[in-house]
Amino acid sequence: MAYNELIKNFNKVRDYMRDFYIYGFKSREAYTRKSTRSYDDEKRRIESWLGEYMKFRQDADGKKVFLSIDSRVTRHNPLYKAWKTKSFTDGDITLHFILMDILSDGQERSLMDIASLVDGYLTAFEQARVFDAATIRNKLNEYVKEGLLISRKKGKTILYRRAEEFELPDTDVLDFFSEIAPCGVIGSFLRDKTKDRADHFAFKHHYITGAMDSEVLCTILEAIHEKRTITVEMIHRKKDHITETKVVPLRVMLSVQSGRQYIMVYVPHFKRITAYRLDSIVTVKKGEPADRFDELRDKLLGMQQHMWGVATDSRASNRMEHIEFTVQYADGEQHIPRRLEREKRIGQVEYLGEHACRFSADVYDASELIPWIRTFICRITDISISNKSLETQFKEDLQAMYEMYGLEGEK
């Protein structure tokens, strides 16, 4: 049963799901952090949730397992199942239902009153469990934190009562929120409580792996809301080691192209704003209030006028990179300039007559625009980048493409 799954540390599950199932490049023999038995135990657990999506391939290095999810037929994020298996004991389950029944009438009760009523329930059993006042207090405070109960202080006594139930949003709202929004697992939990199981949305680009970072993201959003510092443990995968850094979280940013999630943070040690990828964060702990939070948020807002993605200026010179390119289009191709206007995140579009326009921008890192610019290649008549090595690379890549398709004479 689910409550016998003793998952005390979700980070371990998160690590396995990412390394062995999302990336799909490690074999059982490549696992060296703990024993192979530990790997087998976690593998069986994850396959119990995601067995229908599991695939494997065999190569010289051994059997490699990975997830294969077809978004055309899978409408709901299957990775949320990992959050719906929680660590409980038989005592947790027993105490939960007793407390919920005691407080079901909506009345406020003190810890001592609740403990006395719990004892009354247990007398009906020959070999009943015994719950002391400290255990009951801890469970009540846990439920207050989770929003299941509400507490208030009356003199020196704390009174507890059930929180009011709220009306669930429309199922279409839950469907969309759970698959698109950060921390969408919340919407998935709510959707499980509805009877309407119709699937009204399908997604061409369905970014599901952010589900594993929901706990980290939730803590970060709480810290931003409370204007607090955080201490993050980051894993550096190339060097395979973990570092701990105290930072001020300023904004969460999501890539609509890759689905990657980032936080923009101020690092006091380096005195600059930079980006951290959420899937590289191992743990997050909230700290003290950040005195300069509003000032740093305003600074980031000003910087975003020169940020195409998440790259910020890491140089002492504060030098921007200028980039511009010109596109041409025919009479019936007004969708080209409209697309430029719609998709540009920063910069400006200048019209050069009826059939041409120029996009230009000053950015911290011009290389972030290159994938977008490539989508206009057959329309581009001129391109200029102040970072000449980047410009040369772009043109050399284009030349290599021409040669590969035998189009040297059509440059």
Short mmCIF file of C-alpha atoms in Angstrom, two decimals:
data_model
loop_
_atom_site.label_atom_id
_atom_site.label_comp_id
_atom_site.label_asym_id
_atom_site.label_seq_id
_atom_site.Cartn_x
_atom_site.Cartn_y
_atom_site.Cartn_z
CA MET A 1 0.00 0.00 0.00
CA ALA A 2 1.11 3.57 -0.62
CA TYR A 3 1.58 4.49 3.04
CA ASN A 4 4.15 1.70 3.45
CA GLU A 5 6.45 3.35 0.87
CA LEU A 6 9.07 4.80 3.21
CA ILE A 7 10.29 7.75 1.15
CA LYS A 8 12.06 9.96 3.65
CA ASN A 9 14.19 11.87 1.14
CA PHE A 10 12.61 12.83 -2.18
CA ASN A 11 15.96 14.09 -3.47
CA LYS A 12 17.09 10.48 -3.89
CA VAL A 13 14.04 9.68 -6.02
CA ARG A 14 14.54 12.92 -7.96
CA ASP A 15 18.17 12.02 -8.64
CA TYR A 16 17.37 8.55 -9.95
CA MET A 17 14.50 9.72 -12.13
CA ARG A 18 16.68 12.36 -13.76
CA ASP A 19 19.90 10.39 -14.28
CA PHE A 20 18.47 7.02 -15.22
CA TYR A 21 15.11 7.80 -16.74
CA ILE A 22 15.06 11.35 -18.11
CA TYR A 23 18.57 11.48 -19.55
CA GLY A 24 18.69 7.71 -20.07
CA PHE A 25 22.42 7.43 -20.51
CA LYS A 26 23.49 5.40 -17.46
CA SER A 27 23.51 1.65 -17.06
CA ARG A 28 23.24 -0.27 -13.78
CA GLU A 29 27.00 -0.80 -13.83
CA ALA A 30 27.60 2.96 -14.14
CA TYR A 31 25.90 3.57 -10.79
CA THR A 32 28.71 4.06 -8.26
CA ARG A 33 27.27 6.37 -5.57
CA LYS A 34 25.81 3.53 -3.49
CA SER A 35 25.36 -0.22 -3.78
CA THR A 36 23.73 -1.84 -6.80
CA ARG A 37 21.09 -3.17 -4.40
CA SER A 38 20.12 0.41 -3.60
CA TYR A 39 19.83 1.07 -7.32
CA ASP A 40 17.62 -2.00 -7.80
CA ASP A 41 15.32 -0.93 -4.93
CA GLU A 42 14.83 2.55 -6.37
CA LYS A 43 14.41 1.15 -9.88
CA ARG A 44 11.58 -1.14 -8.75
CA ARG A 45 9.87 1.72 -6.92
CA ILE A 46 9.99 4.10 -9.89
CA GLU A 47 8.92 1.40 -12.33
CA SER A 48 5.86 0.74 -10.15
CA TRP A 49 4.79 4.31 -10.94
CA LEU A 50 5.99 4.63 -14.53
CA GLY A 51 6.21 1.08 -15.84
CA GLU A 52 4.07 1.75 -18.90
CA TYR A 53 6.48 4.45 -20.03
CA MET A 54 9.71 2.53 -19.44
CA LYS A 55 11.90 1.51 -22.37
CA PHE A 56 15.46 0.26 -22.62
CA ARG A 57 18.24 -0.11 -25.13
CA GLN A 58 21.24 -2.40 -25.10
CA ASP A 59 24.71 -1.28 -26.12
CA ALA A 60 28.32 -2.15 -25.37
CA ASP A 61 28.08 -0.48 -21.95
CA GLY A 62 25.06 -2.50 -20.88
CA LYS A 63 21.30 -2.04 -20.55
CA LYS A 64 20.18 1.58 -20.31
CA VAL A 65 16.68 2.41 -19.12
CA PHE A 66 14.80 5.55 -20.10
CA LEU A 67 11.34 7.12 -20.24
CA SER A 68 9.46 7.30 -23.52
CA ILE A 69 6.35 9.47 -23.35
CA ASP A 70 4.23 10.29 -26.42
CA SER A 71 2.55 13.64 -25.82
CA ARG A 72 -0.04 12.85 -28.48
CA VAL A 73 -1.62 10.21 -26.24
CA THR A 74 -0.36 11.23 -22.77
CA ARG A 75 -2.34 14.29 -21.71
CA HIS A 76 -1.25 14.43 -18.04
CA ASN A 77 2.22 14.55 -16.59
CA PRO A 78 3.02 11.01 -15.35
CA LEU A 79 5.94 12.23 -13.21
CA TYR A 80 3.45 13.67 -10.70
CA LYS A 81 2.92 10.10 -9.50
CA ALA A 82 6.21 10.40 -7.62
CA TRP A 83 4.67 13.11 -5.40
CA LYS A 84 1.56 11.07 -4.70
CA THR A 85 3.44 8.34 -2.85
CA LYS A 86 4.34 9.62 0.59
CA SER A 87 5.92 8.19 3.71
CA PHE A 88 3.32 7.16 6.31
CA THR A 89 3.21 4.67 9.17
CA ASP A 90 0.16 2.82 10.47
CA GLY A 91 0.19 5.24 13.41
CA ASP A 92 0.12 8.24 11.05
CA ILE A 93 -2.95 6.88 9.29
CA THR A 94 -4.74 6.03 12.56
CA LEU A 95 -4.08 9.42 14.14
CA HIS A 96 -5.03 11.28 10.96
CA PHE A 97 -8.55 9.88 10.81
CA ILE A 98 -9.12 10.25 14.53
CA LEU A 99 -8.10 13.92 14.48
CA MET A 100 -10.18 14.68 11.38
CA ASP A 101 -13.23 13.07 13.01
CA ILE A 102 -12.75 14.90 16.32
CA LEU A 103 -12.56 18.27 14.54
CA SER A 104 -15.20 17.50 11.90
CA ASP A 105 -17.86 19.57 13.74
CA GLY A 106 -15.91 22.79 13.16
CA GLN A 107 -15.46 23.54 16.86
CA GLU A 108 -12.21 24.85 18.37
CA ARG A 109 -10.44 22.55 20.79
CA SER A 110 -7.27 22.73 22.85
CA LEU A 111 -4.46 20.18 22.73
CA MET A 112 -5.53 18.67 26.07
CA ASP A 113 -9.16 18.37 24.96
CA ILE A 114 -8.09 16.69 21.71
CA ALA A 115 -5.69 14.33 23.51
CA SER A 116 -8.47 13.28 25.90
CA LEU A 117 -10.84 12.56 23.01
CA VAL A 118 -8.11 10.59 21.19
CA ASP A 119 -7.75 8.39 24.28
CA GLY A 120 -11.50 7.87 24.22
CA TYR A 121 -11.34 6.56 20.66
CA LEU A 122 -8.51 4.17 21.52
CA THR A 123 -10.29 2.56 24.50
CA ALA A 124 -12.51 0.70 22.03
CA PHE A 125 -9.54 -1.44 20.96
CA GLU A 126 -8.00 -4.29 22.94
CA GLN A 127 -4.43 -3.57 21.84
CA ALA A 128 -4.66 0.09 20.99
CA ARG A 129 -1.82 2.40 20.06
CA VAL A 130 -0.92 5.11 22.55
CA PHE A 131 -0.32 8.68 21.35
CA ASP A 132 1.27 11.06 23.84
CA ALA A 133 0.51 14.79 23.89
CA ALA A 134 3.80 15.68 22.15
CA THR A 135 3.00 13.40 19.19
CA ILE A 136 -0.50 14.85 18.87
CA ARG A 137 0.85 18.41 19.12
CA ASN A 138 3.38 17.74 16.36
CA LYS A 139 0.70 16.30 14.10
CA LEU A 140 -1.65 19.24 14.76
CA ASN A 141 1.10 21.78 14.00
CA GLU A 142 2.02 19.86 10.85
CA TYR A 143 -1.58 20.11 9.66
CA VAL A 144 -1.67 23.83 10.50
CA LYS A 145 1.40 24.31 8.32
CA GLU A 146 -0.23 22.29 5.52
CA GLY A 147 -3.42 24.37 5.76
CA LEU A 148 -5.67 21.53 6.91
CA LEU A 149 -6.17 23.11 10.33
CA ILE A 150 -6.30 26.67 11.69
CA SER A 151 -4.89 27.61 15.08
CA ARG A 152 -5.24 30.68 17.28
CA LYS A 153 -3.92 31.60 20.68
CA LYS A 154 -6.36 32.31 23.54
CA GLY A 155 -4.37 33.41 26.54
CA LYS A 156 -1.72 30.74 26.95
CA THR A 157 -3.80 28.06 25.22
CA ILE A 158 -3.66 27.26 21.49
CA LEU A 159 -6.99 26.25 19.96
CA TYR A 160 -7.31 24.16 16.78
CA ARG A 161 -10.14 23.77 14.28
CA ARG A 162 -10.66 22.40 10.76
CA ALA A 163 -10.00 24.78 7.89
CA GLU A 164 -12.99 25.59 5.74
CA GLU A 165 -13.27 23.56 2.55
CA PHE A 166 -13.06 25.56 -0.65
CA GLU A 167 -14.81 25.09 -3.94
CA LEU A 168 -12.62 23.44 -6.54
CA PRO A 169 -11.89 25.47 -9.70
CA ASP A 170 -13.33 24.43 -13.04
CA THR A 171 -11.69 21.23 -14.30
CA ASP A 172 -10.47 22.98 -17.46
CA VAL A 173 -8.56 25.41 -15.25
CA LEU A 174 -7.03 22.51 -13.31
CA ASP A 175 -6.16 20.65 -16.52
CA PHE A 176 -4.32 23.63 -17.95
CA PHE A 177 -2.65 24.72 -14.71
CA SER A 178 -1.35 21.25 -13.85
CA GLU A 179 0.42 20.82 -17.18
CA ILE A 180 1.69 24.37 -17.79
CA ALA A 181 2.22 26.27 -14.55
CA PRO A 182 5.21 26.04 -12.20
CA CYS A 183 4.34 23.73 -9.29
CA GLY A 184 1.56 22.30 -11.45
CA VAL A 185 1.54 19.22 -9.22
CA ILE A 186 -0.79 21.22 -6.96
CA GLY A 187 -3.35 21.32 -9.77
CA SER A 188 -2.86 17.61 -10.37
CA PHE A 189 -3.68 16.84 -6.71
CA LEU A 190 -6.84 18.97 -6.94
CA ARG A 191 -7.83 17.39 -10.23
CA ASP A 192 -7.69 13.96 -8.60
CA LYS A 193 -10.55 15.08 -6.35
CA THR A 194 -12.89 15.86 -9.25
CA LYS A 195 -15.17 13.38 -10.97
CA ASP A 196 -14.73 14.91 -14.41
CA ARG A 197 -11.98 12.90 -16.13
CA ALA A 198 -12.39 14.44 -19.61
CA ASP A 199 -9.16 15.54 -21.29
CA HIS A 200 -9.68 18.86 -23.03
CA PHE A 201 -6.07 19.86 -23.73
CA ALA A 202 -3.26 18.38 -25.79
CA PHE A 203 0.21 19.93 -25.92
CA LYS A 204 2.56 19.98 -28.88
CA HIS A 205 5.48 20.78 -26.58
CA HIS A 206 4.83 19.18 -23.19
CA TYR A 207 7.63 19.95 -20.73
CA ILE A 208 7.14 17.47 -17.92
CA THR A 209 10.52 17.14 -16.21
CA GLY A 210 10.01 20.29 -14.11
CA ALA A 211 7.65 18.18 -11.97
CA MET A 212 10.65 16.75 -10.13
CA ASP A 213 11.79 20.22 -9.07
CA SER A 214 8.41 21.26 -7.59
CA GLU A 215 9.54 21.14 -3.96
CA VAL A 216 12.64 23.23 -4.69
CA LEU A 217 10.60 25.70 -6.74
CA CYS A 218 7.92 26.04 -4.04
CA THR A 219 10.52 26.92 -1.40
CA ILE A 220 12.09 29.49 -3.73
CA LEU A 221 8.72 31.11 -4.48
CA GLU A 222 7.99 31.31 -0.75
CA ALA A 223 11.36 33.00 -0.17
CA ILE A 224 10.71 35.52 -2.96
CA HIS A 225 7.25 36.26 -1.56
CA GLU A 226 8.72 36.76 1.92
CA LYS A 227 11.77 38.66 0.53
CA ARG A 228 14.23 36.30 2.21
CA THR A 229 17.67 34.97 1.40
CA ILE A 230 18.13 31.30 0.62
CA THR A 231 21.01 28.87 0.96
CA VAL A 232 21.27 26.55 -2.04
CA GLU A 233 23.26 23.40 -2.57
CA MET A 234 24.21 23.15 -6.25
CA ILE A 235 25.52 20.08 -8.00
CA HIS A 236 28.16 20.68 -10.66
CA ARG A 237 27.66 17.68 -12.92
CA LYS A 238 30.87 18.02 -14.94
CA LYS A 239 33.01 18.08 -11.81
CA ASP A 240 30.56 15.88 -9.85
CA HIS A 241 30.70 17.89 -6.62
CA ILE A 242 28.28 20.01 -4.57
CA THR A 243 28.74 23.60 -3.39
CA GLU A 244 26.70 25.65 -0.92
CA THR A 245 25.97 29.32 -1.57
CA LYS A 246 23.88 31.98 0.15
CA VAL A 247 21.95 34.12 -2.36
CA VAL A 248 18.97 36.45 -2.71
CA PRO A 249 16.31 34.93 -5.04
CA LEU A 250 14.76 37.60 -7.26
CA ARG A 251 12.71 36.00 -10.02
CA VAL A 252 11.80 32.62 -11.51
CA MET A 253 12.19 32.40 -15.29
CA LEU A 254 10.99 29.59 -17.58
CA SER A 255 12.17 28.90 -21.10
CA VAL A 256 9.30 28.48 -23.56
CA GLN A 257 11.72 26.80 -25.99
CA SER A 258 13.26 24.14 -23.76
CA GLY A 259 11.04 24.07 -20.66
CA ARG A 260 14.06 24.68 -18.42
CA GLN A 261 13.44 26.55 -15.18
CA TYR A 262 15.85 29.12 -13.73
CA ILE A 263 16.04 31.44 -10.76
CA MET A 264 17.70 34.82 -11.08
CA VAL A 265 19.69 35.41 -7.89
CA TYR A 266 22.00 38.01 -6.42
CA VAL A 267 25.23 36.42 -5.17
CA PRO A 268 26.72 38.64 -2.43
CA HIS A 269 30.13 36.94 -2.66
CA PHE A 270 30.51 38.02 -6.33
CA LYS A 271 28.29 41.10 -6.02
CA ARG A 272 26.37 40.32 -9.19
CA ILE A 273 23.10 38.88 -10.49
CA THR A 274 23.22 35.53 -12.25
CA ALA A 275 21.02 32.55 -13.15
CA TYR A 276 20.84 29.09 -11.53
CA ARG A 277 19.14 26.14 -13.21
CA LEU A 278 16.57 24.55 -10.92
CA ASP A 279 17.48 21.02 -11.93
CA SER A 280 21.03 21.63 -10.64
CA ILE A 281 19.79 22.62 -7.18
CA VAL A 282 19.94 19.81 -4.63
CA THR A 283 18.41 21.56 -1.59
CA VAL A 284 17.08 25.00 -0.65
CA LYS A 285 16.77 26.51 2.82
CA LYS A 286 15.12 29.83 3.58
CA GLY A 287 17.17 32.35 5.54
CA GLU A 288 16.78 35.80 7.03
CA PRO A 289 14.98 38.76 5.36
CA ALA A 290 17.01 40.39 2.56
CA ASP A 291 17.44 44.10 3.30
CA ARG A 292 18.13 45.05 -0.35
CA PHE A 293 15.48 42.86 -1.95
CA ASP A 294 13.45 45.66 -3.60
CA GLU A 295 16.59 47.44 -4.78
CA LEU A 296 17.94 44.24 -6.35
CA ARG A 297 14.60 43.43 -8.01
CA ASP A 298 14.59 46.89 -9.60
CA LYS A 299 18.15 46.34 -10.80
CA LEU A 300 17.17 43.03 -12.40
CA LEU A 301 14.17 44.68 -14.05
CA GLY A 302 16.52 47.22 -15.65
CA MET A 303 18.89 44.46 -16.77
CA GLN A 304 16.08 42.54 -18.45
CA GLN A 305 15.94 45.22 -21.15
CA HIS A 306 19.21 43.70 -22.39
CA MET A 307 18.55 40.00 -21.62
CA TRP A 308 17.27 37.70 -24.34
CA GLY A 309 17.46 34.65 -22.07
CA VAL A 310 19.05 34.45 -18.64
CA ALA A 311 22.61 35.55 -19.45
CA THR A 312 23.77 38.60 -17.50
CA ASP A 313 26.89 40.71 -17.69
CA SER A 314 29.81 38.96 -16.01
CA ARG A 315 32.47 41.42 -17.16
CA ALA A 316 33.79 44.44 -15.34
CA SER A 317 33.54 46.55 -18.52
CA ASN A 318 29.70 46.34 -18.61
CA ARG A 319 30.06 46.23 -22.41
CA MET A 320 26.96 45.29 -24.43
CA GLU A 321 26.95 43.27 -27.62
CA HIS A 322 25.07 44.81 -30.54
CA ILE A 323 23.28 42.55 -32.98
CA GLU A 324 21.14 43.38 -36.02
CA PHE A 325 19.86 41.63 -39.12
CA THR A 326 17.71 42.58 -42.12
CA VAL A 327 14.97 40.42 -43.64
CA GLN A 328 13.10 40.74 -46.92
CA TYR A 329 9.62 39.48 -47.79
CA ALA A 330 7.16 39.60 -50.69
CA ASP A 331 3.78 41.36 -50.98
CA GLY A 332 1.79 38.48 -49.50
CA GLU A 333 4.22 37.75 -46.69
CA GLN A 334 3.28 40.26 -44.03
CA HIS A 335 3.37 37.42 -41.52
CA ILE A 336 7.18 37.79 -41.54
CA PRO A 337 7.33 41.28 -39.96
CA ARG A 338 4.39 40.39 -37.70
CA ARG A 339 6.34 37.40 -36.45
CA LEU A 340 9.38 39.59 -35.78
CA GLU A 341 7.23 41.96 -33.74
CA ARG A 342 5.50 39.13 -31.89
CA GLU A 343 8.55 37.03 -31.05
CA LYS A 344 11.10 39.68 -30.16
CA ARG A 345 11.59 39.83 -26.43
CA ILE A 346 13.71 42.98 -26.49
CA GLY A 347 15.10 45.30 -29.15
CA GLN A 348 13.23 47.04 -31.94
CA VAL A 349 12.04 46.46 -35.50
CA GLU A 350 12.75 49.19 -38.08
CA TYR A 351 10.84 49.15 -41.38
CA LEU A 352 12.93 49.79 -44.51
CA GLY A 353 10.16 50.19 -47.08
CA GLU A 354 7.37 47.81 -47.99
CA HIS A 355 9.41 44.64 -48.31
CA ALA A 356 12.20 44.81 -45.73
CA CYS A 357 12.75 45.45 -42.04
CA ARG A 358 15.66 45.36 -39.61
CA PHE A 359 15.79 43.96 -36.10
CA SER A 360 18.41 45.34 -33.70
CA ALA A 361 19.19 44.97 -30.01
CA ASP A 362 21.91 45.57 -27.42
CA VAL A 363 22.30 42.47 -25.28
CA TYR A 364 24.60 40.96 -22.67
CA ASP A 365 25.08 37.79 -24.71
CA ALA A 366 24.29 37.83 -28.43
CA SER A 367 24.74 34.06 -28.73
CA GLU A 368 21.36 33.57 -27.01
CA LEU A 369 19.62 35.03 -30.10
CA ILE A 370 21.31 32.75 -32.65
CA PRO A 371 18.77 29.85 -32.51
CA TRP A 372 15.93 32.34 -33.09
CA ILE A 373 17.77 34.17 -35.87
CA ARG A 374 18.40 30.88 -37.69
CA THR A 375 14.63 30.50 -38.18
CA PHE A 376 14.78 33.51 -40.54
CA ILE A 377 17.80 32.31 -42.57
CA CYS A 378 16.07 32.15 -45.96
CA ARG A 379 14.90 35.76 -45.46
CA ILE A 380 18.07 37.34 -44.07
CA THR A 381 19.95 39.64 -46.45
CA ASP A 382 22.43 41.11 -43.95
CA ILE A 383 23.60 40.41 -40.41
CA SER A 384 26.04 42.25 -38.14
CA ILE A 385 27.22 41.27 -34.64
CA SER A 386 29.68 43.32 -32.59
CA ASN A 387 31.06 40.05 -31.24
CA LYS A 388 32.99 39.24 -34.41
CA SER A 389 33.92 35.70 -33.41
CA LEU A 390 30.21 34.92 -33.02
CA GLU A 391 29.43 36.56 -36.37
CA THR A 392 32.18 34.56 -38.07
CA GLN A 393 30.90 31.33 -36.54
CA PHE A 394 27.35 32.07 -37.69
CA LYS A 395 28.49 32.70 -41.27
CA GLU A 396 30.77 29.65 -41.30
CA ASP A 397 27.90 27.46 -40.12
CA LEU A 398 25.75 28.88 -42.90
CA GLN A 399 28.49 28.25 -45.45
CA ALA A 400 28.86 24.65 -44.24
CA MET A 401 25.11 24.17 -44.71
CA TYR A 402 25.31 25.53 -48.27
CA GLU A 403 28.15 23.14 -49.10
CA MET A 404 26.40 20.16 -47.51
CA TYR A 405 23.40 20.68 -49.80
CA GLY A 406 25.44 21.70 -52.84
CA LEU A 407 24.23 25.31 -52.86
CA GLU A 408 27.58 27.13 -53.05
CA GLY A 409 26.44 29.14 -56.06
CA GLU A 410 23.30 30.40 -54.32
CA LYS A 411 24.97 32.22 -51.40
#
